[in-house]
Amino acid sequence: MKPVILIPTYNESTSIVELLRSLEELHQKRDFDVVILDDNSPDKTADIVQSLKLPWVEILRRPEKAGLGAAYRAGFAHVLPLGKYSKIVTMDADGSHRVADLPAMLDATDDRLSITLGTRWMPGGSVVNWPKSRQLLSKSGTKYARIALGIPLNDLTGGFRVYSADLLNKLKLTQMTATGYCFQIEMAMAATLASAKLVEVPITFVERINGVSKMSRAIVIEALWQTTLWGLSRRLRLNADKLHYVK
């Protein structure tokens, strides 16, 4: 059993090659697979990845751009039935998640039900090239979600994570609907409802240099609104909320 790294892409042709080259260096020391989840990128990201001919990299070509959550759920549905992966990593394609931080995250726990978060907002964590406004937005989003949902984690909106396969198999992934970065909050909430071990590892988050950020006002509004609804639901009918997410 080995890990698999899921990397969603949409117009990431300028950054995906560099990321895969960095992963290739790590692959010489550790065995893992990579699945690129491409949403039919107009810049031919998938074709560029295919041209590299890396035997440990697979491309899942999706018909259209449908959001971060939809891409990851498609990735989970693709790799879990194979039964050969013990851990599923989620990682951005733009270089903001450093390959150097990945070994510590993979080694953080071997608990059967676990979620490991690469955390910016904890001792040892940091961000590079992020304006104060983005830092404030991220910290405020996590603080609000912590209070609304009662989840004791320091970086609920971060996307650099390691899920145990057993945890993902225990969740009703098809019941989840969040699309943008709100998906990260939903997955953390589902993990706590499944009584998973929660682990945080400090990381250095590096703002992308190439390409265009996918963050938008609509994504922020979705996260705020949906988190509020989840918070009310958990207070009014906690057991029903658990039944919704956990098999």
mmCIF file of C-alpha atoms in Angstrom:
data_model
loop_
_atom_site.group_PDB
_atom_site.id
_atom_site.type_symbol
_atom_site.label_atom_id
_atom_site.label_comp_id
_atom_site.label_asym_id
_atom_site.label_seq_id
_atom_site.Cartn_x
_atom_site.Cartn_y
_atom_site.Cartn_z
ATOM 1 C CA MET A 1 0.000 0.000 0.000
ATOM 2 C CA LYS A 2 1.402 3.364 -0.992
ATOM 3 C CA PRO A 3 0.218 6.989 -1.129
ATOM 4 C CA VAL A 4 -1.346 8.671 -4.131
ATOM 5 C CA ILE A 5 -1.286 12.417 -4.738
ATOM 6 C CA LEU A 6 -4.310 14.059 -6.351
ATOM 7 C CA ILE A 7 -3.549 17.329 -8.154
ATOM 8 C CA PRO A 8 -6.449 19.261 -9.727
ATOM 9 C CA THR A 9 -5.501 21.410 -12.721
ATOM 10 C CA TYR A 10 -7.093 24.077 -14.857
ATOM 11 C CA ASN A 11 -4.722 26.084 -17.039
ATOM 12 C CA GLU A 12 -1.634 25.158 -15.026
ATOM 13 C CA SER A 13 0.716 24.476 -17.940
ATOM 14 C CA THR A 14 3.298 26.939 -16.622
ATOM 15 C CA SER A 15 3.553 25.404 -13.152
ATOM 16 C CA ILE A 16 2.656 21.713 -13.418
ATOM 17 C CA VAL A 17 5.953 20.700 -15.078
ATOM 18 C CA GLU A 18 8.022 22.273 -12.312
ATOM 19 C CA LEU A 19 5.873 20.606 -9.651
ATOM 20 C CA LEU A 20 6.167 17.182 -11.267
ATOM 21 C CA ARG A 21 9.929 17.573 -11.587
ATOM 22 C CA SER A 22 10.116 18.291 -7.857
ATOM 23 C CA LEU A 23 7.917 15.285 -7.140
ATOM 24 C CA GLU A 24 10.156 13.200 -9.393
ATOM 25 C CA GLU A 25 13.106 13.916 -7.106
ATOM 26 C CA LEU A 26 11.080 12.737 -4.107
ATOM 27 C CA HIS A 27 9.853 9.723 -6.058
ATOM 28 C CA GLN A 28 13.424 8.482 -6.280
ATOM 29 C CA LYS A 29 13.346 8.067 -2.477
ATOM 30 C CA ARG A 30 9.685 7.176 -1.817
ATOM 31 C CA ASP A 31 7.121 5.193 -3.779
ATOM 32 C CA PHE A 32 3.871 6.975 -4.644
ATOM 33 C CA ASP A 33 1.606 7.646 -7.585
ATOM 34 C CA VAL A 34 0.178 10.915 -8.877
ATOM 35 C CA VAL A 35 -3.194 11.493 -10.512
ATOM 36 C CA ILE A 36 -3.716 14.774 -12.376
ATOM 37 C CA LEU A 37 -7.369 15.841 -12.323
ATOM 38 C CA ASP A 38 -7.623 18.106 -15.347
ATOM 39 C CA ASP A 39 -10.831 20.026 -16.081
ATOM 40 C CA ASN A 40 -10.291 20.213 -19.844
ATOM 41 C CA SER A 41 -7.729 23.020 -19.604
ATOM 42 C CA PRO A 42 -7.666 25.211 -22.740
ATOM 43 C CA ASP A 43 -3.890 25.613 -22.335
ATOM 44 C CA LYS A 44 -3.444 21.836 -22.834
ATOM 45 C CA THR A 45 -2.182 21.139 -19.327
ATOM 46 C CA ALA A 46 -3.142 17.452 -19.645
ATOM 47 C CA ASP A 47 -1.287 17.054 -22.949
ATOM 48 C CA ILE A 48 1.831 18.627 -21.463
ATOM 49 C CA VAL A 49 1.718 16.223 -18.519
ATOM 50 C CA GLN A 50 1.229 13.289 -20.878
ATOM 51 C CA SER A 51 4.250 14.367 -22.934
ATOM 52 C CA LEU A 52 6.483 13.973 -19.874
ATOM 53 C CA LYS A 53 5.811 10.200 -19.957
ATOM 54 C CA LEU A 54 6.209 9.669 -16.239
ATOM 55 C CA PRO A 55 5.027 6.111 -15.516
ATOM 56 C CA TRP A 56 3.875 6.958 -11.987
ATOM 57 C CA VAL A 57 1.664 9.839 -13.188
ATOM 58 C CA GLU A 58 -1.883 9.255 -14.462
ATOM 59 C CA ILE A 59 -4.203 11.831 -16.021
ATOM 60 C CA LEU A 60 -7.914 11.877 -15.318
ATOM 61 C CA ARG A 61 -9.396 14.043 -18.055
ATOM 62 C CA ARG A 62 -12.662 15.659 -17.016
ATOM 63 C CA PRO A 63 -15.091 17.212 -19.513
ATOM 64 C CA GLU A 64 -15.275 20.726 -18.050
ATOM 65 C CA LYS A 65 -14.359 23.032 -15.201
ATOM 66 C CA ALA A 66 -16.638 22.153 -12.287
ATOM 67 C CA GLY A 67 -14.828 23.417 -9.213
ATOM 68 C CA LEU A 68 -12.259 22.145 -6.746
ATOM 69 C CA GLY A 69 -14.653 19.980 -4.767
ATOM 70 C CA ALA A 70 -16.001 18.200 -7.833
ATOM 71 C CA ALA A 71 -12.471 17.502 -9.085
ATOM 72 C CA TYR A 72 -11.351 15.980 -5.798
ATOM 73 C CA ARG A 73 -14.500 13.900 -5.428
ATOM 74 C CA ALA A 74 -13.889 12.517 -8.927
ATOM 75 C CA GLY A 75 -10.330 11.738 -7.890
ATOM 76 C CA PHE A 76 -11.460 9.944 -4.732
ATOM 77 C CA ALA A 77 -13.987 7.915 -6.752
ATOM 78 C CA HIS A 78 -11.217 6.965 -9.178
ATOM 79 C CA VAL A 79 -8.514 5.830 -6.741
ATOM 80 C CA LEU A 80 -10.390 4.349 -3.771
ATOM 81 C CA PRO A 81 -11.883 1.321 -5.625
ATOM 82 C CA LEU A 82 -8.378 0.328 -6.743
ATOM 83 C CA GLY A 83 -7.593 -0.717 -3.173
ATOM 84 C CA LYS A 84 -3.848 -0.132 -3.498
ATOM 85 C CA TYR A 85 -3.467 3.216 -1.751
ATOM 86 C CA SER A 86 -3.203 3.693 1.997
ATOM 87 C CA LYS A 87 -3.138 7.492 1.951
ATOM 88 C CA ILE A 88 -4.612 10.052 -0.424
ATOM 89 C CA VAL A 89 -2.863 13.417 -0.652
ATOM 90 C CA THR A 90 -4.511 16.583 -1.973
ATOM 91 C CA MET A 91 -2.097 19.165 -3.354
ATOM 92 C CA ASP A 92 -2.300 22.335 -5.441
ATOM 93 C CA ALA A 93 -0.695 22.449 -8.876
ATOM 94 C CA ASP A 94 0.611 26.005 -8.661
ATOM 95 C CA GLY A 95 3.647 25.392 -6.460
ATOM 96 C CA SER A 96 2.138 26.930 -3.332
ATOM 97 C CA HIS A 97 2.391 23.549 -1.597
ATOM 98 C CA ARG A 98 6.043 22.611 -1.248
ATOM 99 C CA VAL A 99 7.161 19.075 -2.016
ATOM 100 C CA ALA A 100 9.679 19.534 0.806
ATOM 101 C CA ASP A 101 6.826 19.516 3.335
ATOM 102 C CA LEU A 102 5.246 16.319 2.017
ATOM 103 C CA PRO A 103 7.421 13.659 3.752
ATOM 104 C CA ALA A 104 6.645 15.042 7.226
ATOM 105 C CA MET A 105 2.946 15.044 6.427
ATOM 106 C CA LEU A 106 3.020 11.458 5.149
ATOM 107 C CA ASP A 107 4.933 10.303 8.232
ATOM 108 C CA ALA A 108 2.816 12.219 10.775
ATOM 109 C CA THR A 109 0.462 9.323 11.591
ATOM 110 C CA ASP A 110 -0.488 5.828 10.537
ATOM 111 C CA ASP A 111 -3.830 5.817 12.325
ATOM 112 C CA ARG A 112 -6.498 3.926 10.404
ATOM 113 C CA LEU A 113 -8.877 6.903 10.468
ATOM 114 C CA SER A 114 -6.936 10.130 10.117
ATOM 115 C CA ILE A 115 -6.640 13.468 8.395
ATOM 116 C CA THR A 116 -3.334 15.337 8.342
ATOM 117 C CA LEU A 117 -3.398 19.028 7.520
ATOM 118 C CA GLY A 118 -0.500 21.079 6.247
ATOM 119 C CA THR A 119 -1.027 24.115 8.448
ATOM 120 C CA ARG A 120 0.131 27.664 7.886
ATOM 121 C CA TRP A 121 -1.259 29.214 11.047
ATOM 122 C CA MET A 122 0.621 27.330 13.778
ATOM 123 C CA PRO A 123 4.129 27.472 15.286
ATOM 124 C CA GLY A 124 6.576 26.576 12.538
ATOM 125 C CA GLY A 125 4.119 27.412 9.752
ATOM 126 C CA SER A 126 4.454 30.441 7.501
ATOM 127 C CA VAL A 127 3.407 32.094 4.255
ATOM 128 C CA VAL A 128 5.600 33.657 1.580
ATOM 129 C CA ASN A 129 4.630 36.514 -0.770
ATOM 130 C CA TRP A 130 1.070 36.758 0.534
ATOM 131 C CA PRO A 131 -0.320 40.253 1.099
ATOM 132 C CA LYS A 132 -1.691 41.080 4.537
ATOM 133 C CA SER A 133 -5.225 41.155 3.086
ATOM 134 C CA ARG A 134 -5.025 37.497 1.966
ATOM 135 C CA GLN A 135 -3.512 36.444 5.285
ATOM 136 C CA LEU A 136 -6.320 38.193 7.137
ATOM 137 C CA LEU A 137 -8.943 36.573 4.916
ATOM 138 C CA SER A 138 -7.505 33.088 5.485
ATOM 139 C CA LYS A 139 -7.089 33.497 9.234
ATOM 140 C CA SER A 140 -10.549 35.018 9.608
ATOM 141 C CA GLY A 141 -12.146 32.242 7.546
ATOM 142 C CA THR A 142 -10.565 29.551 9.701
ATOM 143 C CA LYS A 143 -11.466 31.348 12.939
ATOM 144 C CA TYR A 144 -15.094 31.721 11.887
ATOM 145 C CA ALA A 145 -15.319 28.064 10.825
ATOM 146 C CA ARG A 146 -13.695 26.918 14.089
ATOM 147 C CA ILE A 147 -16.318 28.781 16.100
ATOM 148 C CA ALA A 148 -19.290 27.913 13.885
ATOM 149 C CA LEU A 149 -18.464 24.209 13.573
ATOM 150 C CA GLY A 150 -16.533 23.542 16.769
ATOM 151 C CA ILE A 151 -13.567 22.028 14.923
ATOM 152 C CA PRO A 152 -10.235 22.394 16.801
ATOM 153 C CA LEU A 153 -8.004 22.971 13.771
ATOM 154 C CA ASN A 154 -5.840 25.962 12.876
ATOM 155 C CA ASP A 155 -6.110 25.965 9.069
ATOM 156 C CA LEU A 156 -9.513 24.799 7.852
ATOM 157 C CA THR A 157 -9.240 26.383 4.399
ATOM 158 C CA GLY A 158 -5.850 24.923 3.459
ATOM 159 C CA GLY A 159 -5.787 22.325 0.708
ATOM 160 C CA PHE A 160 -2.524 20.490 1.420
ATOM 161 C CA ARG A 161 -3.763 17.362 3.209
ATOM 162 C CA VAL A 162 -3.328 13.634 3.705
ATOM 163 C CA TYR A 163 -6.443 11.502 4.179
ATOM 164 C CA SER A 164 -6.275 7.859 5.198
ATOM 165 C CA ALA A 165 -8.036 5.645 2.672
ATOM 166 C CA ASP A 166 -10.081 4.103 5.485
ATOM 167 C CA LEU A 167 -11.410 7.528 6.427
ATOM 168 C CA LEU A 168 -12.458 8.377 2.880
ATOM 169 C CA ASN A 169 -14.108 4.981 2.506
ATOM 170 C CA LYS A 170 -16.086 5.674 5.670
ATOM 171 C CA LEU A 171 -17.489 8.975 4.350
ATOM 172 C CA LYS A 172 -20.485 9.483 2.098
ATOM 173 C CA LEU A 173 -18.494 11.465 -0.432
ATOM 174 C CA THR A 174 -21.355 11.582 -2.937
ATOM 175 C CA GLN A 175 -23.424 13.506 -0.388
ATOM 176 C CA MET A 176 -20.964 16.394 -0.379
ATOM 177 C CA THR A 177 -21.722 19.378 -2.567
ATOM 178 C CA ALA A 178 -19.189 22.146 -1.829
ATOM 179 C CA THR A 179 -17.310 23.313 -4.904
ATOM 180 C CA GLY A 180 -14.693 25.945 -4.046
ATOM 181 C CA TYR A 181 -12.402 26.205 -1.040
ATOM 182 C CA CYS A 182 -15.474 25.542 1.069
ATOM 183 C CA PHE A 183 -14.834 21.909 0.139
ATOM 184 C CA GLN A 184 -11.842 21.930 2.487
ATOM 185 C CA ILE A 185 -14.052 22.968 5.397
ATOM 186 C CA GLU A 186 -16.657 20.346 4.529
ATOM 187 C CA MET A 187 -14.046 17.576 4.453
ATOM 188 C CA ALA A 188 -12.607 18.629 7.822
ATOM 189 C CA MET A 189 -16.099 18.657 9.301
ATOM 190 C CA ALA A 190 -16.881 15.207 7.874
ATOM 191 C CA ALA A 191 -13.587 13.859 9.266
ATOM 192 C CA THR A 192 -14.428 15.063 12.776
ATOM 193 C CA LEU A 193 -17.901 13.539 12.532
ATOM 194 C CA ALA A 194 -16.243 10.233 11.589
ATOM 195 C CA SER A 195 -14.090 10.475 14.759
ATOM 196 C CA ALA A 196 -10.879 10.643 12.737
ATOM 197 C CA LYS A 197 -7.568 11.513 14.333
ATOM 198 C CA LEU A 198 -6.780 15.148 13.544
ATOM 199 C CA VAL A 199 -3.111 15.930 12.902
ATOM 200 C CA GLU A 200 -1.513 19.236 11.938
ATOM 201 C CA VAL A 201 1.957 19.645 10.460
ATOM 202 C CA PRO A 202 3.449 23.128 9.959
ATOM 203 C CA ILE A 203 4.153 24.046 6.350
ATOM 204 C CA THR A 204 5.471 26.995 4.395
ATOM 205 C CA PHE A 205 2.877 28.206 1.889
ATOM 206 C CA VAL A 206 4.361 29.999 -1.117
ATOM 207 C CA GLU A 207 2.129 32.272 -3.197
ATOM 208 C CA ARG A 208 2.109 31.297 -6.843
ATOM 209 C CA ILE A 209 4.423 33.116 -9.245
ATOM 210 C CA ASN A 210 2.991 31.854 -12.538
ATOM 211 C CA GLY A 211 -0.601 31.538 -13.691
ATOM 212 C CA VAL A 212 -3.784 33.040 -12.245
ATOM 213 C CA SER A 213 -5.265 32.423 -8.796
ATOM 214 C CA LYS A 214 -8.643 30.643 -8.749
ATOM 215 C CA MET A 215 -9.781 32.602 -5.680
ATOM 216 C CA SER A 216 -12.839 34.793 -6.294
ATOM 217 C CA ARG A 217 -15.480 36.711 -4.368
ATOM 218 C CA ALA A 218 -18.030 33.997 -5.196
ATOM 219 C CA ILE A 219 -15.820 31.365 -3.564
ATOM 220 C CA VAL A 220 -15.502 33.450 -0.388
ATOM 221 C CA ILE A 221 -19.256 34.050 -0.242
ATOM 222 C CA GLU A 222 -19.979 30.351 -0.758
ATOM 223 C CA ALA A 223 -17.665 29.408 2.101
ATOM 224 C CA LEU A 224 -19.156 31.982 4.489
ATOM 225 C CA TRP A 225 -22.763 31.107 3.684
ATOM 226 C CA GLN A 226 -22.305 27.334 3.677
ATOM 227 C CA THR A 227 -20.286 27.342 6.900
ATOM 228 C CA THR A 228 -23.065 29.288 8.594
ATOM 229 C CA LEU A 229 -25.652 26.751 7.444
ATOM 230 C CA TRP A 230 -23.496 23.840 8.612
ATOM 231 C CA GLY A 231 -22.980 25.497 11.977
ATOM 232 C CA LEU A 232 -26.720 25.930 12.506
ATOM 233 C CA SER A 233 -27.364 22.351 11.413
ATOM 234 C CA ARG A 234 -24.796 20.944 13.826
ATOM 235 C CA ARG A 235 -26.333 22.814 16.734
ATOM 236 C CA LEU A 236 -29.915 21.906 15.910
ATOM 237 C CA ARG A 237 -29.502 18.275 14.803
ATOM 238 C CA LEU A 238 -25.976 16.957 15.359
ATOM 239 C CA ASN A 239 -26.793 13.256 14.954
ATOM 240 C CA ALA A 240 -28.632 13.868 11.682
ATOM 241 C CA ASP A 241 -25.613 15.808 10.444
ATOM 242 C CA LYS A 242 -23.363 12.853 11.266
ATOM 243 C CA LEU A 243 -25.670 10.411 9.480
ATOM 244 C CA HIS A 244 -25.471 12.629 6.399
ATOM 245 C CA TYR A 245 -21.686 12.295 6.148
ATOM 246 C CA VAL A 246 -20.682 9.005 7.782
ATOM 247 C CA LYS A 247 -21.591 5.506 6.567
#
